PDB file of C-alpha atoms in Angstrom:
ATOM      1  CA  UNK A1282      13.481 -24.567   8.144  1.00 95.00           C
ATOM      2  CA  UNK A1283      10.543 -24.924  10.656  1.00 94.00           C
ATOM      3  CA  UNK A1284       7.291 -23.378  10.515  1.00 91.00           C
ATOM      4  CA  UNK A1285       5.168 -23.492  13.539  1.00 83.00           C
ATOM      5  CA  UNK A1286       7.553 -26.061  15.089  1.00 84.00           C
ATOM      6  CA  UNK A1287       6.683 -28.515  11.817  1.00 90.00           C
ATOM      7  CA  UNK A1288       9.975 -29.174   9.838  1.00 93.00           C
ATOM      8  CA  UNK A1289       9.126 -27.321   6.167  1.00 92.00           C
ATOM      9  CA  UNK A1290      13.335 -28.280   4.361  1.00 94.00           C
ATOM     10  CA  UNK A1291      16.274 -29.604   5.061  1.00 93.00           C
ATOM     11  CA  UNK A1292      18.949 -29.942   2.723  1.00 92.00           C
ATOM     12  CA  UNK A1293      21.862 -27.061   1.348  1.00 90.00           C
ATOM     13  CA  UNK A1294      19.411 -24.372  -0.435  1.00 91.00           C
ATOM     14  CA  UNK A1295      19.858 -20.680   0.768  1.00 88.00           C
ATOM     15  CA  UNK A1296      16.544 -19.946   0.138  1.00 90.00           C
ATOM     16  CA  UNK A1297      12.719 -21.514   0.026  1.00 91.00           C
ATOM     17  CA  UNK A1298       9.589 -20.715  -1.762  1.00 90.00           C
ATOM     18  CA  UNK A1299       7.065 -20.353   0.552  1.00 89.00           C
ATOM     19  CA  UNK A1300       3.104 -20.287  -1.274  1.00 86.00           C
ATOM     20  CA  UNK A1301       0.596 -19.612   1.632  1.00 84.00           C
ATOM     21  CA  UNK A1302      -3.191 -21.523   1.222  1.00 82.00           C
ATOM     22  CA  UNK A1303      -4.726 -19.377   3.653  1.00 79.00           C
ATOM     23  CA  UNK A1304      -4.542 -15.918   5.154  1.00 76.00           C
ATOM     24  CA  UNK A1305      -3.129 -15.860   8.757  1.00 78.00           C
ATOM     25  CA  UNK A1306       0.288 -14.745  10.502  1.00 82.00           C
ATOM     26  CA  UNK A1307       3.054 -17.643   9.693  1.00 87.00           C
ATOM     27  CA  UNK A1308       6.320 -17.652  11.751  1.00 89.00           C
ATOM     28  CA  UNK A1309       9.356 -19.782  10.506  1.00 93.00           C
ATOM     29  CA  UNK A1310      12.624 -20.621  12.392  1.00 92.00           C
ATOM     30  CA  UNK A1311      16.223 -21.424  11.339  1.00 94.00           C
ATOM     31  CA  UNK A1312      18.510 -24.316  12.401  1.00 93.00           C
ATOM     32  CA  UNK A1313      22.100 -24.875  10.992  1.00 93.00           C
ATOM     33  CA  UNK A1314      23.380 -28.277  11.170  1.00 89.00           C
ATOM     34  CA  UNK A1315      27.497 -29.034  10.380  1.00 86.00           C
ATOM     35  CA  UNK A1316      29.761 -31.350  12.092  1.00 85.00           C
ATOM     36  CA  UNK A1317      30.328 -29.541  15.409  1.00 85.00           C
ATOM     37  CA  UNK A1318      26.505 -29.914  16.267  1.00 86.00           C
ATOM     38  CA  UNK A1319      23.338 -27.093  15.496  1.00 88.00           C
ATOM     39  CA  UNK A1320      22.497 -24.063  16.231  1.00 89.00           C
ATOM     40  CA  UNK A1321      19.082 -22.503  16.033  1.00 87.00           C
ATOM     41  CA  UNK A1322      18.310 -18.660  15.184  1.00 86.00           C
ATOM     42  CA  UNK A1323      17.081 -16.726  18.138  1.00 81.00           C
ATOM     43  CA  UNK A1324      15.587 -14.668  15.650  1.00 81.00           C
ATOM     44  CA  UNK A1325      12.138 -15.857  14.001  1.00 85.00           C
ATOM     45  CA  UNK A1326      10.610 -15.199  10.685  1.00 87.00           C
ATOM     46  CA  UNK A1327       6.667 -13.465  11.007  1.00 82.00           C
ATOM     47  CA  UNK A1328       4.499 -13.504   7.278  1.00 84.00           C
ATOM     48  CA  UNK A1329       1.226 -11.843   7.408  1.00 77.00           C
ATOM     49  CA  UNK A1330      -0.942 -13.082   4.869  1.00 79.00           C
ATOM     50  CA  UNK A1331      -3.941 -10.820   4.309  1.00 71.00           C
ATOM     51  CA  UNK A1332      -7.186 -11.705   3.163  1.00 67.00           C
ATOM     52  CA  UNK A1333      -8.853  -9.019   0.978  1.00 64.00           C
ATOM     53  CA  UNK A1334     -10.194  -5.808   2.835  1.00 59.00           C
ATOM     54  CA  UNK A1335     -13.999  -4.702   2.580  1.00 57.00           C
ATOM     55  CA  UNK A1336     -15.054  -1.525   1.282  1.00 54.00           C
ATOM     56  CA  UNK A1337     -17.307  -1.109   4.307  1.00 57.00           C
ATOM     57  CA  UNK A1338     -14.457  -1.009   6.663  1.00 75.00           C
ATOM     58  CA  UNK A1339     -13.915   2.105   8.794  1.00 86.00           C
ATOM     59  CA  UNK A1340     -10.454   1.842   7.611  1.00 91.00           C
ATOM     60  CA  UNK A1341      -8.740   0.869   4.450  1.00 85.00           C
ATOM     61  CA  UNK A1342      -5.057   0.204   3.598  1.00 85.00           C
ATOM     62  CA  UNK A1343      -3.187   3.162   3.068  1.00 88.00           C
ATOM     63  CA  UNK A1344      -4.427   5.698   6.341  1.00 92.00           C
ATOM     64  CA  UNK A1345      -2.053   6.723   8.366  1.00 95.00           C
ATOM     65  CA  UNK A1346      -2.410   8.677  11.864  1.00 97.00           C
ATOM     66  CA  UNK A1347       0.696  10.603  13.680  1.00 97.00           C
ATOM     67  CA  UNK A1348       0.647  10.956  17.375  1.00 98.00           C
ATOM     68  CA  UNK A1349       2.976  13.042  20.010  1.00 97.00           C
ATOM     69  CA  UNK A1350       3.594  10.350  22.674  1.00 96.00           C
ATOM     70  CA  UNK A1351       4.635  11.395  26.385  1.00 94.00           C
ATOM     71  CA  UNK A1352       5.157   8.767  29.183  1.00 92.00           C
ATOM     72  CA  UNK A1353       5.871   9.583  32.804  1.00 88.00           C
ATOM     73  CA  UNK A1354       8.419   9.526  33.855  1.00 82.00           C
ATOM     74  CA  UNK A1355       9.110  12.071  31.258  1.00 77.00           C
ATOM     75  CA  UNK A1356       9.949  10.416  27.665  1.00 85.00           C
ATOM     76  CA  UNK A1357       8.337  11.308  24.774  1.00 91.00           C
ATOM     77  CA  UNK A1358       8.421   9.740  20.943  1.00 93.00           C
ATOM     78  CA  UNK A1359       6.472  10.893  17.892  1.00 96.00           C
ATOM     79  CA  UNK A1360       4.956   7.957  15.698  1.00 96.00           C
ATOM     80  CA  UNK A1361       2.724   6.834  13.010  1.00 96.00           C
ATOM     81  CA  UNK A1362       0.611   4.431  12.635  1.00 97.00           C
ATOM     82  CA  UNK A1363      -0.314   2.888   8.825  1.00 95.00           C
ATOM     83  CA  UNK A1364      -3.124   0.853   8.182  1.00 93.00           C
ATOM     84  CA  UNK A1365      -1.811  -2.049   5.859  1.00 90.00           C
ATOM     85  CA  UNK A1366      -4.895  -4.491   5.992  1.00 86.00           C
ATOM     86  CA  UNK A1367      -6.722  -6.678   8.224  1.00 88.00           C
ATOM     87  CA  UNK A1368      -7.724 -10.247   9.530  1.00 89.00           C
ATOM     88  CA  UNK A1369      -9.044 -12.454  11.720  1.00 91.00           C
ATOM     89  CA  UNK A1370      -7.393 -13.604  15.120  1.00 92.00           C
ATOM     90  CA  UNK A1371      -7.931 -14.311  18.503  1.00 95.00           C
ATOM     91  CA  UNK A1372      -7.838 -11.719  21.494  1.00 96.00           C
ATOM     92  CA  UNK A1373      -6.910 -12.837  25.140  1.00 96.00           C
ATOM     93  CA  UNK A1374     -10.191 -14.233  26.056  1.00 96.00           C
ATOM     94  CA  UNK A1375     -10.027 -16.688  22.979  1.00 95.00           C
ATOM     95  CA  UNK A1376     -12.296 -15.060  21.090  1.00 96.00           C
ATOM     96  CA  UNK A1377     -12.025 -14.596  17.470  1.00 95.00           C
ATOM     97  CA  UNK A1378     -12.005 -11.032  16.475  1.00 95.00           C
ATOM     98  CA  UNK A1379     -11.834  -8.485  12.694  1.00 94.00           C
ATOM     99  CA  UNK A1380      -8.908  -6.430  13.265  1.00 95.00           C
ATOM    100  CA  UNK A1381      -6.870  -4.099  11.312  1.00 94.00           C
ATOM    101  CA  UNK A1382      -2.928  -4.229  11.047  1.00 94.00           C
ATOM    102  CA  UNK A1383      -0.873  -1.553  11.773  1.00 96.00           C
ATOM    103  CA  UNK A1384       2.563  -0.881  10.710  1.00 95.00           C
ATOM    104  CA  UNK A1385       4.343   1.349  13.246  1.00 96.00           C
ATOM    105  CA  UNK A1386       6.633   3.752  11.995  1.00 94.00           C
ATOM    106  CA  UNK A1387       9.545   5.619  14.162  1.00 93.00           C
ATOM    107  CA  UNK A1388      12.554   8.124  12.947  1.00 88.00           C
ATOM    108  CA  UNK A1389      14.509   6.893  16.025  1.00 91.00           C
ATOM    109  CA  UNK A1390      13.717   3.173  14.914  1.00 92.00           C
ATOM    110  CA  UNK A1391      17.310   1.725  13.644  1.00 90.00           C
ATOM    111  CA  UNK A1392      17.609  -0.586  10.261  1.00 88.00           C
ATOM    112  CA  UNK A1393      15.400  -3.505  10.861  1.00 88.00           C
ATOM    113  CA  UNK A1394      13.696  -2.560  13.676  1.00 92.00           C
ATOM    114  CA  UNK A1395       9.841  -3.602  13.846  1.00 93.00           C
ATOM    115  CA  UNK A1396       6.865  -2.854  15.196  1.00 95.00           C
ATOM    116  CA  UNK A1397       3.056  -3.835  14.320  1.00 96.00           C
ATOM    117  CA  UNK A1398      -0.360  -3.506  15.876  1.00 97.00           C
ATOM    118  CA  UNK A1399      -3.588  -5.426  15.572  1.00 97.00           C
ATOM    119  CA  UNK A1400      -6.359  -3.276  16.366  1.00 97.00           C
ATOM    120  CA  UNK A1401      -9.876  -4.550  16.937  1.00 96.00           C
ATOM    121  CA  UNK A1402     -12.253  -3.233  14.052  1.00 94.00           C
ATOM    122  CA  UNK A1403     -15.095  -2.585  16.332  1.00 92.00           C
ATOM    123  CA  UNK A1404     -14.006  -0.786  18.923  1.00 96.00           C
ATOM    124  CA  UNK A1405     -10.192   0.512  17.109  1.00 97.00           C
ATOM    125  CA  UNK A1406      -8.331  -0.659  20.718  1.00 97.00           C
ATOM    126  CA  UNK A1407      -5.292  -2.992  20.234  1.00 97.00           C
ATOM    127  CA  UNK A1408      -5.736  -6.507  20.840  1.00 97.00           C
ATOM    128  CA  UNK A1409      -2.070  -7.502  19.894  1.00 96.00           C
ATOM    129  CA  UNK A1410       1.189  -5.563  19.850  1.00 96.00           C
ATOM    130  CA  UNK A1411       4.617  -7.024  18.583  1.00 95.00           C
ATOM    131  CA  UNK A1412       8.104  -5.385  18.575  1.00 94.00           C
ATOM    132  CA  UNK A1413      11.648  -6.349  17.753  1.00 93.00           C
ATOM    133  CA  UNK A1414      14.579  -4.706  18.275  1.00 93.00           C
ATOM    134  CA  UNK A1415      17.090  -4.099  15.187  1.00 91.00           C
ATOM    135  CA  UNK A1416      19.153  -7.457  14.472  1.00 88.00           C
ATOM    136  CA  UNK A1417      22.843  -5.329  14.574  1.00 89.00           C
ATOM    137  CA  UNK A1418      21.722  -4.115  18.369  1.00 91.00           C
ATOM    138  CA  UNK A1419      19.959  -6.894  19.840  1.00 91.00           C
ATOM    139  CA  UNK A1420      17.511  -9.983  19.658  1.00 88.00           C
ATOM    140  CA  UNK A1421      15.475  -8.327  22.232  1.00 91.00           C
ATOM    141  CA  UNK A1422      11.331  -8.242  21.218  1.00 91.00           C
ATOM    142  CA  UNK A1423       7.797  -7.807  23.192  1.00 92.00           C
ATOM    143  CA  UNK A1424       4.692  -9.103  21.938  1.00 93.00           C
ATOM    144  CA  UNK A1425       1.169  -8.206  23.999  1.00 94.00           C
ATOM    145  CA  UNK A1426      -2.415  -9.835  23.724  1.00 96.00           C
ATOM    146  CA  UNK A1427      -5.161  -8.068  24.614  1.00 96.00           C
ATOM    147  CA  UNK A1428      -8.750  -8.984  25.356  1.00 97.00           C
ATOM    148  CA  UNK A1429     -11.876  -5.632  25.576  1.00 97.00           C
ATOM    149  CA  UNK A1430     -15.059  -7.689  26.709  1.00 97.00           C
ATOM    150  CA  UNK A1431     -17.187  -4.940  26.197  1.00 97.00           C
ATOM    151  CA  UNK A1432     -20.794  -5.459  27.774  1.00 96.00           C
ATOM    152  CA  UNK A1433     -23.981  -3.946  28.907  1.00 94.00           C
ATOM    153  CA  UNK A1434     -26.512  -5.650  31.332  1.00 91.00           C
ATOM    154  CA  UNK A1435     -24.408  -8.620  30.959  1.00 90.00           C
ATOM    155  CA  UNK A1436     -24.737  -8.391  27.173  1.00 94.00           C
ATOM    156  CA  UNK A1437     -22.006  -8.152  24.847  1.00 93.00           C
ATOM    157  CA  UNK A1438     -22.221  -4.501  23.483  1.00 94.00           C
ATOM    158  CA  UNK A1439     -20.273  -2.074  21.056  1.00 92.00           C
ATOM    159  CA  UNK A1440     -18.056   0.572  21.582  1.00 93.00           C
ATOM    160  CA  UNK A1441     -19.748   3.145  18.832  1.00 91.00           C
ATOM    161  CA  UNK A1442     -23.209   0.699  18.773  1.00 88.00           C
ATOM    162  CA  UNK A1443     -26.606   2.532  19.584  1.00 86.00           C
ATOM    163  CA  UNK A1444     -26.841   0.468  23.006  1.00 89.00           C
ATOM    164  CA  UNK A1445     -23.325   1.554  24.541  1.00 91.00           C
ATOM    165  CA  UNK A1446     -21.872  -0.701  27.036  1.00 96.00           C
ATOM    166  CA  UNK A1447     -21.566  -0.075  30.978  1.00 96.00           C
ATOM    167  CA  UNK A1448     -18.692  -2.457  31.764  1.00 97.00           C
ATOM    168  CA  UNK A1449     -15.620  -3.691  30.539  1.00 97.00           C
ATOM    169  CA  UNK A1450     -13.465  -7.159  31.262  1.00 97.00           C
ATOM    170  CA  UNK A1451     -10.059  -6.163  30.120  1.00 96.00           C
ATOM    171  CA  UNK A1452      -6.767  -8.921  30.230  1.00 96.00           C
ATOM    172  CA  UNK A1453      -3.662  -8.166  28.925  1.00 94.00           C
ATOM    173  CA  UNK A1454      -0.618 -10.316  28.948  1.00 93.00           C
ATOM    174  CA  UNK A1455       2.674  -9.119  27.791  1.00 90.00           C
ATOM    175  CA  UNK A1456       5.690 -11.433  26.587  1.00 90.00           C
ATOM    176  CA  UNK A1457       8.907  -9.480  27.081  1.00 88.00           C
ATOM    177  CA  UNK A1458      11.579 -11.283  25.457  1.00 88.00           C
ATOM    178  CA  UNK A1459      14.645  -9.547  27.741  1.00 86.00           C
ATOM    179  CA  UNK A1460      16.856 -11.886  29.372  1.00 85.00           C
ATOM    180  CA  UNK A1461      15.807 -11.536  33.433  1.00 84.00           C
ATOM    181  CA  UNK A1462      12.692  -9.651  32.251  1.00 83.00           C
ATOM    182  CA  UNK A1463       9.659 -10.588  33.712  1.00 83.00           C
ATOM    183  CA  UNK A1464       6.597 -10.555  32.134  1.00 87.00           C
ATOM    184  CA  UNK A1465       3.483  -8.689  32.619  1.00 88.00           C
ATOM    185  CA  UNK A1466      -0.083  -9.529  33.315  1.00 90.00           C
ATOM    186  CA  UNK A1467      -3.257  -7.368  33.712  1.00 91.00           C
ATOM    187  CA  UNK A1468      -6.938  -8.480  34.567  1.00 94.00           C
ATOM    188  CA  UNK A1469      -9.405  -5.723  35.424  1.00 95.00           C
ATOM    189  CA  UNK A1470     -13.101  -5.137  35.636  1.00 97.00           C
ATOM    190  CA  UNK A1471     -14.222  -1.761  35.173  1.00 97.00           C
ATOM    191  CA  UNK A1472     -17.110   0.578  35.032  1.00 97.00           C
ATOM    192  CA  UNK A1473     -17.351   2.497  31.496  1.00 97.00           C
ATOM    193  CA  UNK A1474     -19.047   6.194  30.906  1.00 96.00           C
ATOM    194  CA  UNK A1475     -19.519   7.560  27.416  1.00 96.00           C
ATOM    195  CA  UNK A1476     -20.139  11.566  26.893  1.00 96.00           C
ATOM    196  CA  UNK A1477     -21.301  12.774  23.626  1.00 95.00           C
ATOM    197  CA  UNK A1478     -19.834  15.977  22.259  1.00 95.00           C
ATOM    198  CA  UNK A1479     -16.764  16.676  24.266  1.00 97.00           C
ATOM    199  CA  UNK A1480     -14.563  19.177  22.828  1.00 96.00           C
ATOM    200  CA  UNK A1481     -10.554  18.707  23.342  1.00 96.00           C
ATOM    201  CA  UNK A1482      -7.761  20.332  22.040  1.00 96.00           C
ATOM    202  CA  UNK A1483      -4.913  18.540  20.659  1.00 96.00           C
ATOM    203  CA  UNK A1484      -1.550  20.114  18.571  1.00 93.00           C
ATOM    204  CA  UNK A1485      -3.378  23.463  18.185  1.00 93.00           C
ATOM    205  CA  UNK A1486      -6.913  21.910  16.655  1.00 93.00           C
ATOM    206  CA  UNK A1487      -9.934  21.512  18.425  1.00 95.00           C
ATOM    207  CA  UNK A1488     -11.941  18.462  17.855  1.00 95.00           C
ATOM    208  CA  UNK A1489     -15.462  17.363  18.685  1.00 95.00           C
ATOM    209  CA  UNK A1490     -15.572  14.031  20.357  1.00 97.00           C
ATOM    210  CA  UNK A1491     -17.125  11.115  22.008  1.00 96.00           C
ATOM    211  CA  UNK A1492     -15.253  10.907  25.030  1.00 98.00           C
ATOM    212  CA  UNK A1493     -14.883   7.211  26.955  1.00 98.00           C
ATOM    213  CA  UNK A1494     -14.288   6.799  30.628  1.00 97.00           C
ATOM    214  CA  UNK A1495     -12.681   3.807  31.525  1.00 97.00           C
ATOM    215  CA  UNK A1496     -12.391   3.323  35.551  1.00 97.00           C
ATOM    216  CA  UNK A1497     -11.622   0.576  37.632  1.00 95.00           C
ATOM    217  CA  UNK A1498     -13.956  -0.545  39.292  1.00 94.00           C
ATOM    218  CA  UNK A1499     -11.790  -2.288  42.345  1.00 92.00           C
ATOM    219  CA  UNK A1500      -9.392   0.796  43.102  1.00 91.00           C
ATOM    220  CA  UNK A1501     -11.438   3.646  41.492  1.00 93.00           C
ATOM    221  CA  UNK A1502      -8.190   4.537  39.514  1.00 91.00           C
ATOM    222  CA  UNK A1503      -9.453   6.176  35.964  1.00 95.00           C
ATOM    223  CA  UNK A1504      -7.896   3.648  33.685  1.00 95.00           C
ATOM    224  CA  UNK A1505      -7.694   4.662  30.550  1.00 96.00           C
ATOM    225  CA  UNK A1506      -9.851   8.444  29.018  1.00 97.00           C
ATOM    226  CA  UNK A1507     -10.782   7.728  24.920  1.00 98.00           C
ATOM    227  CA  UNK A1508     -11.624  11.008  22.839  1.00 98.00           C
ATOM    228  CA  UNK A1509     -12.498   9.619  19.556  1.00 97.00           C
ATOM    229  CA  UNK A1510     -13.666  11.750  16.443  1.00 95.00           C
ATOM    230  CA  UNK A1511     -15.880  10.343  13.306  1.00 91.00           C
ATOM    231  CA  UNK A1512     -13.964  12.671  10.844  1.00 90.00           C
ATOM    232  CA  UNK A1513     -10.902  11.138  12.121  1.00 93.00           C
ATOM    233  CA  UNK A1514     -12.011   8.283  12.376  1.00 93.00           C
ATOM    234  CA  UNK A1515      -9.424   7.580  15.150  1.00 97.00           C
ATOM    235  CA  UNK A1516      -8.963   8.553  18.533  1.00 98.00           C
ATOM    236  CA  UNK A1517      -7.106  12.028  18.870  1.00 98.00           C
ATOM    237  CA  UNK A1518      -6.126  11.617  22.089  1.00 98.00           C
ATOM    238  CA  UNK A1519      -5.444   8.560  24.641  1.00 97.00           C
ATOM    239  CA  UNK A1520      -4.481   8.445  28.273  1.00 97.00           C
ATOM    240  CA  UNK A1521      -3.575   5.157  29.653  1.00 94.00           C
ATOM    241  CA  UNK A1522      -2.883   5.212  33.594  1.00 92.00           C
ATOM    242  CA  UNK A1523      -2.498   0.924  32.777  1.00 87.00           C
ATOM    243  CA  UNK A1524       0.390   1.302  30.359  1.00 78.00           C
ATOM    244  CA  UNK A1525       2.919  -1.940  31.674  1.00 70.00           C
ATOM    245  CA  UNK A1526       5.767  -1.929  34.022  1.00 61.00           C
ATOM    246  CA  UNK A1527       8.382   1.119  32.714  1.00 65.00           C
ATOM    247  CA  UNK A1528       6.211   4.147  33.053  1.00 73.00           C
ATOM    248  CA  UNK A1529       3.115   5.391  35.288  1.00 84.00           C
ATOM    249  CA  UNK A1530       0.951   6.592  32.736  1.00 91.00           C
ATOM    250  CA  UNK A1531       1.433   7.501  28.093  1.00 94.00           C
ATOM    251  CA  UNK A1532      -0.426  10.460  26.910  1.00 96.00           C
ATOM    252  CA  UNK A1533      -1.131  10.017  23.451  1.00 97.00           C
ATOM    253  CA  UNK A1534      -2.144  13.238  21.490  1.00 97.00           C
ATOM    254  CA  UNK A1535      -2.876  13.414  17.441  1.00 97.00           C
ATOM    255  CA  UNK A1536      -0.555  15.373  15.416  1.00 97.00           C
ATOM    256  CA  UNK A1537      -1.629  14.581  12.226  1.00 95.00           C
ATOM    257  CA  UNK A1538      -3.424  12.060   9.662  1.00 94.00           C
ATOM    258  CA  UNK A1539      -3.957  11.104   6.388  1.00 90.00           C
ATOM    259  CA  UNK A1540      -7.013   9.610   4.223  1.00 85.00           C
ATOM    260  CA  UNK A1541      -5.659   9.060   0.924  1.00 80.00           C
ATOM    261  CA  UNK A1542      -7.929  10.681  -1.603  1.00 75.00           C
ATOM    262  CA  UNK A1543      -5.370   8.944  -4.701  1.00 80.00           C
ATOM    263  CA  UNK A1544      -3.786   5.927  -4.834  1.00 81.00           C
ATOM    264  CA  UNK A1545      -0.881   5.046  -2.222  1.00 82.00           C
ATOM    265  CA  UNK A1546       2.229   2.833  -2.331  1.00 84.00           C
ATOM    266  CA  UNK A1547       2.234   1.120   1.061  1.00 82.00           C
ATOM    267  CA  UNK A1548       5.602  -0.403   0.492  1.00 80.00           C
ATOM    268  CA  UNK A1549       7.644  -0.245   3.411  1.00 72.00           C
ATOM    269  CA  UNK A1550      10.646   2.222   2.797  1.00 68.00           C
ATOM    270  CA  UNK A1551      14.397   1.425   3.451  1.00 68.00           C
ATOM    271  CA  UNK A1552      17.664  -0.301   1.591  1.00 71.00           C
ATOM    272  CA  UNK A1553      17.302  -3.335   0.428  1.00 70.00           C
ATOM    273  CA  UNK A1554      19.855  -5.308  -0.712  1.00 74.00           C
ATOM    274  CA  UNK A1555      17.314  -8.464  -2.516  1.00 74.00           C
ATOM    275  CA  UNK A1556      17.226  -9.613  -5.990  1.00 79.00           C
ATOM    276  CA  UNK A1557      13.732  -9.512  -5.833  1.00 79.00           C
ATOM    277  CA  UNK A1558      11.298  -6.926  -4.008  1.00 79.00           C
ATOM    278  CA  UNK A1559       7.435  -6.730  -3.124  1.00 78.00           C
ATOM    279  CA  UNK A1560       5.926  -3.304  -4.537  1.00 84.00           C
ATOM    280  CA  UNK A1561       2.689  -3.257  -2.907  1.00 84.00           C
ATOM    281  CA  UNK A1562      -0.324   0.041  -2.564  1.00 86.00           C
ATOM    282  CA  UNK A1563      -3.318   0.699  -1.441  1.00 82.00           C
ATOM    283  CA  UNK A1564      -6.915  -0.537  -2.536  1.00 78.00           C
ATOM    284  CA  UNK A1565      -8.532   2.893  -3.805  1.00 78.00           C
ATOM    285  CA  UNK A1566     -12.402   3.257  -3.354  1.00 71.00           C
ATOM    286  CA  UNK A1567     -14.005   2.397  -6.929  1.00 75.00           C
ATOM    287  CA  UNK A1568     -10.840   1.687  -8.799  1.00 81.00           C
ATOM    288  CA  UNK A1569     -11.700  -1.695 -11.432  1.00 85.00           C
ATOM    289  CA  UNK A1570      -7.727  -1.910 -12.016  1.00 88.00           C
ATOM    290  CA  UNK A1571      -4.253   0.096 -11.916  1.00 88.00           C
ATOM    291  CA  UNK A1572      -2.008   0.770 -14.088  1.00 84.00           C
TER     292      UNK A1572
END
């Protein structure tokens, strides 16, 4: 058993208790050793240790946000999106940033099938994406890292701050782990705009927003269009003309959301055929204990 290419056991257990120090994301490997030689597990082992969440956050464990998702050429998916806590890592640029995780939920996801999303707390755009394909179907994954250098005058700035930026240095790389798959890489300047009080219509409810412009400023193509609402506290609706290299543009629109006003299990559904399972929920706003 490795852990960040360090050997962690070797010997003829089945199993190894694993006590984290520190929050962070921990990935393990697998090698099998017998007479004929070893083999090691394509497949690697991701633990997210969270540290504990503050109750200033704009988001807590717990909410949850539902969005209709088209891509063109035509192919459209419906998922949600669950907070499940946050921490500290490092965008593309190398800088170190809060962010939220996300688990990503999918009915047409088969048994074992995964997908997360770390999304930065100041400005609620993704800054890494990971995915892996059920084990039964294939070993297949994609993992993306992200980098938003907002700035204005030259001057780091906000996304929601009183002095909105004016430009944006966006890099993207994404790891597609597909035999004969290349992967992707995106590096952009661009010029931003920010509207106040924009109304859009998404799923049959009008929202008031704070729409964001996001344009390139090499090719003039309109990047990305942001319509975020404070109620929300999410964007309703996302168009991204910079999506990667199977589809021309992704429309995402809200369909629904949830801010738990009681206490929430979190606890990822499905079979599981352990001895021993994690029940895990929600911190609730001014609870001193649960019961």
């Amino acid at each position: 058993l490795y852990s960040g290419g360090e050997l962690l056991y070797r010997g003829n257990s089945e199993s190894f208790v694993f006590e984290p120090s520190e929050p962070g994301t921990h990935v393990f490997q697998i090698e099998s050793v017998n007479s004929n030689g070893s083999l090691v597990s394509p497949r690697e082992l991701q633990i997210i240790v969270l540290p504990p969440q503050s109750s200033s956050d704009l988001w807590s464990s717990g909410m949850s946000w539902s969005y209709y998702i088209l891509s063109t050429p035509e192919y459209h998916q419906n998922k949600t999106y669950t907070a499940i806590g946050s921490e500290k890592l490092q965008d593309a640029f190398g800088q170190e940033r809060d962010a939220y995780l996300v688990r990503v939920s999918d009915e047409e996801y088969g048994e074992g099938e995964k997908a997360f999303r770390w999304v930065e707390s100041s400005n609620l755009l993704n800054i890494k994406t990971y995915w892996s394909d059920a084990p039964e179907v294939s070993s297949y994954y994609q993992e993306g890292h992200l980098g938003w250098n907002f700035t204005a005058s030259g001057v780091e700035a906000g996304l929601f701050s009183q002095n909105p930026p004016t430009s944006l240095h966006f890099n993207r790389t994404n790891i597609i782990g597909v035999p004969g798959h290349p992967n992707g890489y995106d590096d952009t300047h661009n010029i931003i705009s920010i509207t106040e009080d924009v109304e859009v219509t998404v799923a049959g409810i009008t929202y008031s927003t704070k729409y964001i412009a996001i344009t390139d400023q090499n090719d003039g193509v309109l990047s990305w269009e942001l319509w975020y609402n404070s109620t929300v506290r999410n964007y309703v609706k996302i168009v991204d003309r910079l999506p990667g290299s199977h589809s021309d543009s992704v429309v995402y629109e809200l369909t629904g959301y949830e801010i738990p006003t009681v206490p929430k299990f979190i606890t990822e559904s499905g079979d599981s055929t352990a001895n021993t399972f994690p029940i895990d929920w929600a911190t609730f706003s001014g609870a001193e204990s649960y019961q």
